[in-house]
CSV table of C-alpha atoms and ligand atoms in Angstrom, one decimal:
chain,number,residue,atom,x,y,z
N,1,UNK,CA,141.4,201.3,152.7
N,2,UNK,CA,145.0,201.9,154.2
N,3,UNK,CA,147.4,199.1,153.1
N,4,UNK,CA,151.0,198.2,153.4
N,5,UNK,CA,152.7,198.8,149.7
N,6,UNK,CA,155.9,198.2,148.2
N,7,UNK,CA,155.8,199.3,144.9
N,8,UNK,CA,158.4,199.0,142.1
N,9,UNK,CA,159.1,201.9,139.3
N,10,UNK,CA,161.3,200.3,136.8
N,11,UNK,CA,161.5,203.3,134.4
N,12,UNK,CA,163.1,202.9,131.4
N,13,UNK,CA,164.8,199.6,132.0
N,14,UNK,CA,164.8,196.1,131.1
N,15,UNK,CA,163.8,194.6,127.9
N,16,UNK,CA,161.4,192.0,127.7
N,17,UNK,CA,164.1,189.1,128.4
N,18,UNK,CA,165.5,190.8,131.4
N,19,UNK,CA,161.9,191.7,132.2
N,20,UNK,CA,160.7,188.1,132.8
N,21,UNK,CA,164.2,187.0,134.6
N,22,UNK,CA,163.6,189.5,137.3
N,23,UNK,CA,159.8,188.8,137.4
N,24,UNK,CA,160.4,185.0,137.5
N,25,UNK,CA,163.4,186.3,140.4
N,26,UNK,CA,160.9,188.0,142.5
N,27,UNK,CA,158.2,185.1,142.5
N,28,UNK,CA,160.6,182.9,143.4
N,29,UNK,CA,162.0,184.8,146.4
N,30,UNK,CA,159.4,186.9,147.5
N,31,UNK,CA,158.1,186.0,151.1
N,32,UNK,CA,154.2,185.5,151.9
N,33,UNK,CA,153.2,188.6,153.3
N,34,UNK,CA,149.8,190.7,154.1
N,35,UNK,CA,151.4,193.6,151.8
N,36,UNK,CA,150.4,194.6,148.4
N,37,UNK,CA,153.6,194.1,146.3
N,38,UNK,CA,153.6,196.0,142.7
N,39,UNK,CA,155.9,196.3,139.6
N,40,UNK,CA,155.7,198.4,136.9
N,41,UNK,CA,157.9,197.6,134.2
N,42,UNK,CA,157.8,199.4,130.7
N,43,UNK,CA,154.8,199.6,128.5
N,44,UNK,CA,156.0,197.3,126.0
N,45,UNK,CA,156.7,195.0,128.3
N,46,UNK,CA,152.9,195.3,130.7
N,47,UNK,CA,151.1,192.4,128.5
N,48,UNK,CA,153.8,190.1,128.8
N,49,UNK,CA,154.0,190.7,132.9
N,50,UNK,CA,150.6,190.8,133.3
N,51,UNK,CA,150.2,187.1,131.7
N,52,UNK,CA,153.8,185.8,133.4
N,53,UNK,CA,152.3,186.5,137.1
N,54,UNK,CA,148.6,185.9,136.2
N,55,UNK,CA,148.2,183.4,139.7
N,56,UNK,CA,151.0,185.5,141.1
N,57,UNK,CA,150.6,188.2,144.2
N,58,UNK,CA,152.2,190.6,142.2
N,59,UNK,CA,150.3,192.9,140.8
N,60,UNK,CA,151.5,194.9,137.7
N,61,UNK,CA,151.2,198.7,137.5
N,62,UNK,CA,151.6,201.6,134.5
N,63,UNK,CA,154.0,204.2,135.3
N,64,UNK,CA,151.9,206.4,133.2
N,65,UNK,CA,148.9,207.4,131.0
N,66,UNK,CA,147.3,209.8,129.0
N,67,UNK,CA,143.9,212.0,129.6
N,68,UNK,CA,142.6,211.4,126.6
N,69,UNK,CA,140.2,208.3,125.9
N,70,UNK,CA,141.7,207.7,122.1
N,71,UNK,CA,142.9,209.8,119.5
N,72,UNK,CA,145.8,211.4,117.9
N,73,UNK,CA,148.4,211.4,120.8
N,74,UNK,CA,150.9,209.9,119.3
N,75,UNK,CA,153.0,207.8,121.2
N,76,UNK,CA,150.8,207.6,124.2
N,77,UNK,CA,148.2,204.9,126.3
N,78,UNK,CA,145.0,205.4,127.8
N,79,UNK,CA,143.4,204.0,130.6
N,80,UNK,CA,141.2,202.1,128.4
N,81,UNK,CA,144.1,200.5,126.6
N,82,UNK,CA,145.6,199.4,130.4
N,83,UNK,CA,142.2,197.9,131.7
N,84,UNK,CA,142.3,195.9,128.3
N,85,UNK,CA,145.6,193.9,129.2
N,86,UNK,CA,144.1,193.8,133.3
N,87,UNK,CA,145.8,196.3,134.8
N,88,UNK,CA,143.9,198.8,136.5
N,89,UNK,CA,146.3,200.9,138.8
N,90,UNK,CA,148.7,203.5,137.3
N,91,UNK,CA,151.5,205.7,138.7
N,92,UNK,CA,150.7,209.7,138.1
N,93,UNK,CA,153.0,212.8,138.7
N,94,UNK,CA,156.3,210.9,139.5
N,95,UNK,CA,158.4,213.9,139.2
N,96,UNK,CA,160.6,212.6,136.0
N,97,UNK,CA,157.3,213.3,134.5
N,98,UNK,CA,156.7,216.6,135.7
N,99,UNK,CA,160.4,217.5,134.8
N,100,UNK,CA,161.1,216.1,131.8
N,101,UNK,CA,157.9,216.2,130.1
N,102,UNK,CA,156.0,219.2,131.4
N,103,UNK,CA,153.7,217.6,133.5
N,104,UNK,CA,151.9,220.1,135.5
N,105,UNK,CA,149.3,220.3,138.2
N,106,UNK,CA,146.7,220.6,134.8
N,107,UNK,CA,147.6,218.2,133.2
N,108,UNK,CA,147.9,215.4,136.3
N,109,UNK,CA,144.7,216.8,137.4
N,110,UNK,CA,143.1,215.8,134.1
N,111,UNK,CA,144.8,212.3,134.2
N,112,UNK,CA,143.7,211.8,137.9
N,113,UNK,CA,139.9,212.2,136.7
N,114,UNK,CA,140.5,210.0,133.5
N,115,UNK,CA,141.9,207.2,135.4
N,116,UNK,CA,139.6,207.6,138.2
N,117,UNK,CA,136.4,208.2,136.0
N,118,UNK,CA,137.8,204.8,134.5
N,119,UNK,CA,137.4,202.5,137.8
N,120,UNK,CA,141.4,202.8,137.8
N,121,UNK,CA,143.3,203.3,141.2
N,122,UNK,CA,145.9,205.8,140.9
N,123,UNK,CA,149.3,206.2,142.5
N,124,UNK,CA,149.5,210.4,142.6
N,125,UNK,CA,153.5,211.1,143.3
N,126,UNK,CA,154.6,214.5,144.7
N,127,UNK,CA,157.3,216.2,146.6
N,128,UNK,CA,159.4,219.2,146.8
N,129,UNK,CA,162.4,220.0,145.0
N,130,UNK,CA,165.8,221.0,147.4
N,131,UNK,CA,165.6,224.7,146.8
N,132,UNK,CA,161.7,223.9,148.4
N,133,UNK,CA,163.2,222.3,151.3
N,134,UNK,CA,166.6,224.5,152.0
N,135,UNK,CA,163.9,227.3,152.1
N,136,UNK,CA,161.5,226.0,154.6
N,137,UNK,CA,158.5,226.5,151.5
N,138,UNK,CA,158.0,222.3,151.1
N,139,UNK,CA,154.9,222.3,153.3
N,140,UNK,CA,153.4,224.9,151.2
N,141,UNK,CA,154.6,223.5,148.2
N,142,UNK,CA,153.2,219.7,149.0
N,143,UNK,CA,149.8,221.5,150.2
N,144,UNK,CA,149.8,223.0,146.7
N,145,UNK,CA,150.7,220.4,144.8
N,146,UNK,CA,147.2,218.2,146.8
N,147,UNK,CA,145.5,221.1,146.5
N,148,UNK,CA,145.9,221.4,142.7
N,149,UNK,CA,145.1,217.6,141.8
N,150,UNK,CA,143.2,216.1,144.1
N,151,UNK,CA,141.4,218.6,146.4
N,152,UNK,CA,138.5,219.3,143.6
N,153,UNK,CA,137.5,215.5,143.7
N,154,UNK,CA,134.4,213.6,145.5
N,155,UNK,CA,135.6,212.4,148.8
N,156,UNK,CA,134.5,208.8,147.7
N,157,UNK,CA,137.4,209.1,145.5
N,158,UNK,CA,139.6,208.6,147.6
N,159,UNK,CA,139.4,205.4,148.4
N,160,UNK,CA,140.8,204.8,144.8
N,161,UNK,CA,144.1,207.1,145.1
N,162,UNK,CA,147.5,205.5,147.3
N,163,UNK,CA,149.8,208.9,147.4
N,164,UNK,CA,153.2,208.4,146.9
N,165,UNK,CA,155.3,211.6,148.6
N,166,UNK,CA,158.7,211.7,147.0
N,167,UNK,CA,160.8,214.5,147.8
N,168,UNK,CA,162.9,215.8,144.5
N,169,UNK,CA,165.9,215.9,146.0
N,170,UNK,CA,166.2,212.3,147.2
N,171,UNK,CA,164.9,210.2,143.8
N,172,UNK,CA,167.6,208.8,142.4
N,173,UNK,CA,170.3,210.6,144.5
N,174,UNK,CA,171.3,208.3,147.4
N,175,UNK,CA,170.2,210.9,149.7
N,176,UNK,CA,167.1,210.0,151.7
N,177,UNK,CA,164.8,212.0,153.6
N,178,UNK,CA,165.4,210.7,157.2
N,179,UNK,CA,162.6,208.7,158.9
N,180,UNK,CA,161.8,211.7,161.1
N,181,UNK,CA,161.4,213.9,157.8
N,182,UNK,CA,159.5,211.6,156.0
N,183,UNK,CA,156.8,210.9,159.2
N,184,UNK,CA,156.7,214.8,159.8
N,185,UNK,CA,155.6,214.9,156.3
N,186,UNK,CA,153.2,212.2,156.0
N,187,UNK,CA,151.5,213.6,159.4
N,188,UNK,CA,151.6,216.9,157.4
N,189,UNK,CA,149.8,215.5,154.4
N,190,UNK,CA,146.9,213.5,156.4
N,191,UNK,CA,146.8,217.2,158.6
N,192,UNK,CA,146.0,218.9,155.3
N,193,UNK,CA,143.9,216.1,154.1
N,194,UNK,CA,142.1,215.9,157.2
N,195,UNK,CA,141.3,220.1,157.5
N,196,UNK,CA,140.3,219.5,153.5
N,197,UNK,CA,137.8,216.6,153.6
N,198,UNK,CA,137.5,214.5,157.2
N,199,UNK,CA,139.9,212.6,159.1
N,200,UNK,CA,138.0,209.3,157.9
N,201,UNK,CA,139.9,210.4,154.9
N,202,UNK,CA,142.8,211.4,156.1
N,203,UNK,CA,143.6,208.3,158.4
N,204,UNK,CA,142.2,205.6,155.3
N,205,UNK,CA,144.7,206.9,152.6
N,206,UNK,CA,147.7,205.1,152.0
N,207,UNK,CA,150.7,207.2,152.1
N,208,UNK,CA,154.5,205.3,150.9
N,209,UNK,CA,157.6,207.2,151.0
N,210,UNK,CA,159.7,207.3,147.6
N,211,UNK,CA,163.8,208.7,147.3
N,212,UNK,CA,166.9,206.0,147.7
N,213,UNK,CA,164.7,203.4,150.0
N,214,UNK,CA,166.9,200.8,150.3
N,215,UNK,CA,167.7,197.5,151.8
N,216,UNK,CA,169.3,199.2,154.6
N,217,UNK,CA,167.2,202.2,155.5
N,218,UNK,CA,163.6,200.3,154.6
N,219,UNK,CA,163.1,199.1,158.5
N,220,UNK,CA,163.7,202.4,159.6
N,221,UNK,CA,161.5,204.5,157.4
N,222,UNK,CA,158.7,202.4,157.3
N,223,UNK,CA,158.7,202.1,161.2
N,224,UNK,CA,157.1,205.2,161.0
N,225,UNK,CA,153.4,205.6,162.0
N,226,UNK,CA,152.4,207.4,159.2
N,227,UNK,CA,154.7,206.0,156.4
N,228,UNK,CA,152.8,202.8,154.9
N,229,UNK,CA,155.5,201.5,152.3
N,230,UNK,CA,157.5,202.6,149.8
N,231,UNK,CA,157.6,203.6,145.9
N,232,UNK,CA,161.0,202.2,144.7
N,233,UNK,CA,162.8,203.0,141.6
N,234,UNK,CA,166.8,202.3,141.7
N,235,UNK,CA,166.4,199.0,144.0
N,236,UNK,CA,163.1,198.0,142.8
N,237,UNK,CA,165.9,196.4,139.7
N,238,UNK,CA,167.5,193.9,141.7
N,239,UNK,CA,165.7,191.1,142.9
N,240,UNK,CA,167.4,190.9,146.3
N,241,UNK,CA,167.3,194.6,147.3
N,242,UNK,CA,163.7,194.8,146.4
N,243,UNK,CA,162.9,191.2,148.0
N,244,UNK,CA,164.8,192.9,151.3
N,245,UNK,CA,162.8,196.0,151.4
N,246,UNK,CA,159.4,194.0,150.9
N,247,UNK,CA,160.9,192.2,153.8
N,248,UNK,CA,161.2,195.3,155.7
N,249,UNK,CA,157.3,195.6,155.2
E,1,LIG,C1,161.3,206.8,142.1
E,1,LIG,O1,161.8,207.1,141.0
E,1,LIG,O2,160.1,206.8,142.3
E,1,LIG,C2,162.3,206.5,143.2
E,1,LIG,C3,161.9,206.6,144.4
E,1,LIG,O3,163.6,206.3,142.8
E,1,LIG,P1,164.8,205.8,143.7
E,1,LIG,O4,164.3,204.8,144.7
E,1,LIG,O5,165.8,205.3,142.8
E,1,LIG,O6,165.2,207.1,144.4
């Protein structure tokens, strides 16, 4: 069912100490509030978090999985292995993935139907690089990128899958899409949803906005109709810019 979300990507930071200060930071200063509120912190450091905010609101999320049940994947985590240590929702697709480690509509498409075939709800990130955008192809290229993943699945999966659109060009840069590109895209994606399964579907999936949300462009973005929170990496790091843009909420 649609929700209000403000997620947290941590990425490659924090060890475990700084981990728990900024966990132990956020329970303390986070207001009450009828949005879901997520952090995922690195895999090492899942178990510990999970434990640490046990009665806490919080939940805890992976930032990534493998396809595979077990096996020789060296290095990697399946869902399995997350539902063990009680977490059950897991980011798929950011684009660091896709870009740095080859991540392609295959491959997230066979992660998607792991996590899901799993019970697991997943966070499917997308967006359009700025050659995409500066040459008016990022519809198509969003429709594809849905198409390619998630268009093959049972409708009644959907009510397991948040979408997280994050334009390319704006994770990580400073540079935001602007509140009015960010709607027109979200209307775009429950459009396409819509013409694909039903607008039952398209009007119950939870759509957050991810690139450079911060403290002071949070109200603005997620005033729009269609944007229903935010995926936060950079300022999802300091307790008081993430506390201000749950605030935002
Ligand atoms: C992200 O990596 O998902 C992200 C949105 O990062 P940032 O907020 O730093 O642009």
């Amino acid at each position: 069912m649609r929700a209000k979300i403000v997620a947290g990507n941590w990425k490659m930071n924090k060890n475990l100490a700084e981990t728990e200060a900024l966990l132990a930071e956020l329970s303390a200063k986070l207001p009450n509030t009828d949005a879901e509120i997520m952090v995922a912190p690195t895999y090492v450091n899942l178990a510990s978090a999970v434990r640490t905010l046990e009665s806490s609101k919080i939940e805890v999320i992976a930032q990534n999985m493998h396809y595979a049940e077990n096996g020789a994947f060296t290095g990697e985590i399946s869902a399995d292995m997350l539902l063990d240590i009680g977490i059950d929702t897991v980011i798929i697709g950011h684009s660091e993935r896709r870009a740095y480690f080859a991540e392609n509509d295959e491959i997230l498409s066979k992660k998607v139907i792991s996590a899901l075939g799993k019970g697991m709800r997943v966070m499917f990130c997308f967006g359009e690089e700025l050659e995409d955008r500066k040459s008016g192809n990022h519809f198509k290229l969003v429709e594809s990128q849905l198409k390619n993943v998630l268009f093959n699945l049972e409708p009644s999966a959907w009510s397991n899958i948040i979408l997280a659109y994050e334009p390319v060009w704006a994770i990580g840069t400073g540079e935001t899409a602007s509140p009015e590109q960010a709607q027109e895209m979200h209307a775009f994606i429950r459009k396409t949803i819509s013409e694909a399964f039903d607008s039952t579907i398209a009007t119950n999936v939870t759509i957050l906005y991810g690139g450079s949300v911060k403290p002071g462009n949070a109200v603005e973005i997620f005033s729009k109709p269609d944007v229903d929170g935010g995926l936060i990496g950079g300022a999802a790091l300091i307790a008081d810019d993430f506390v201000a843009i749950v605030k935002a909420i």
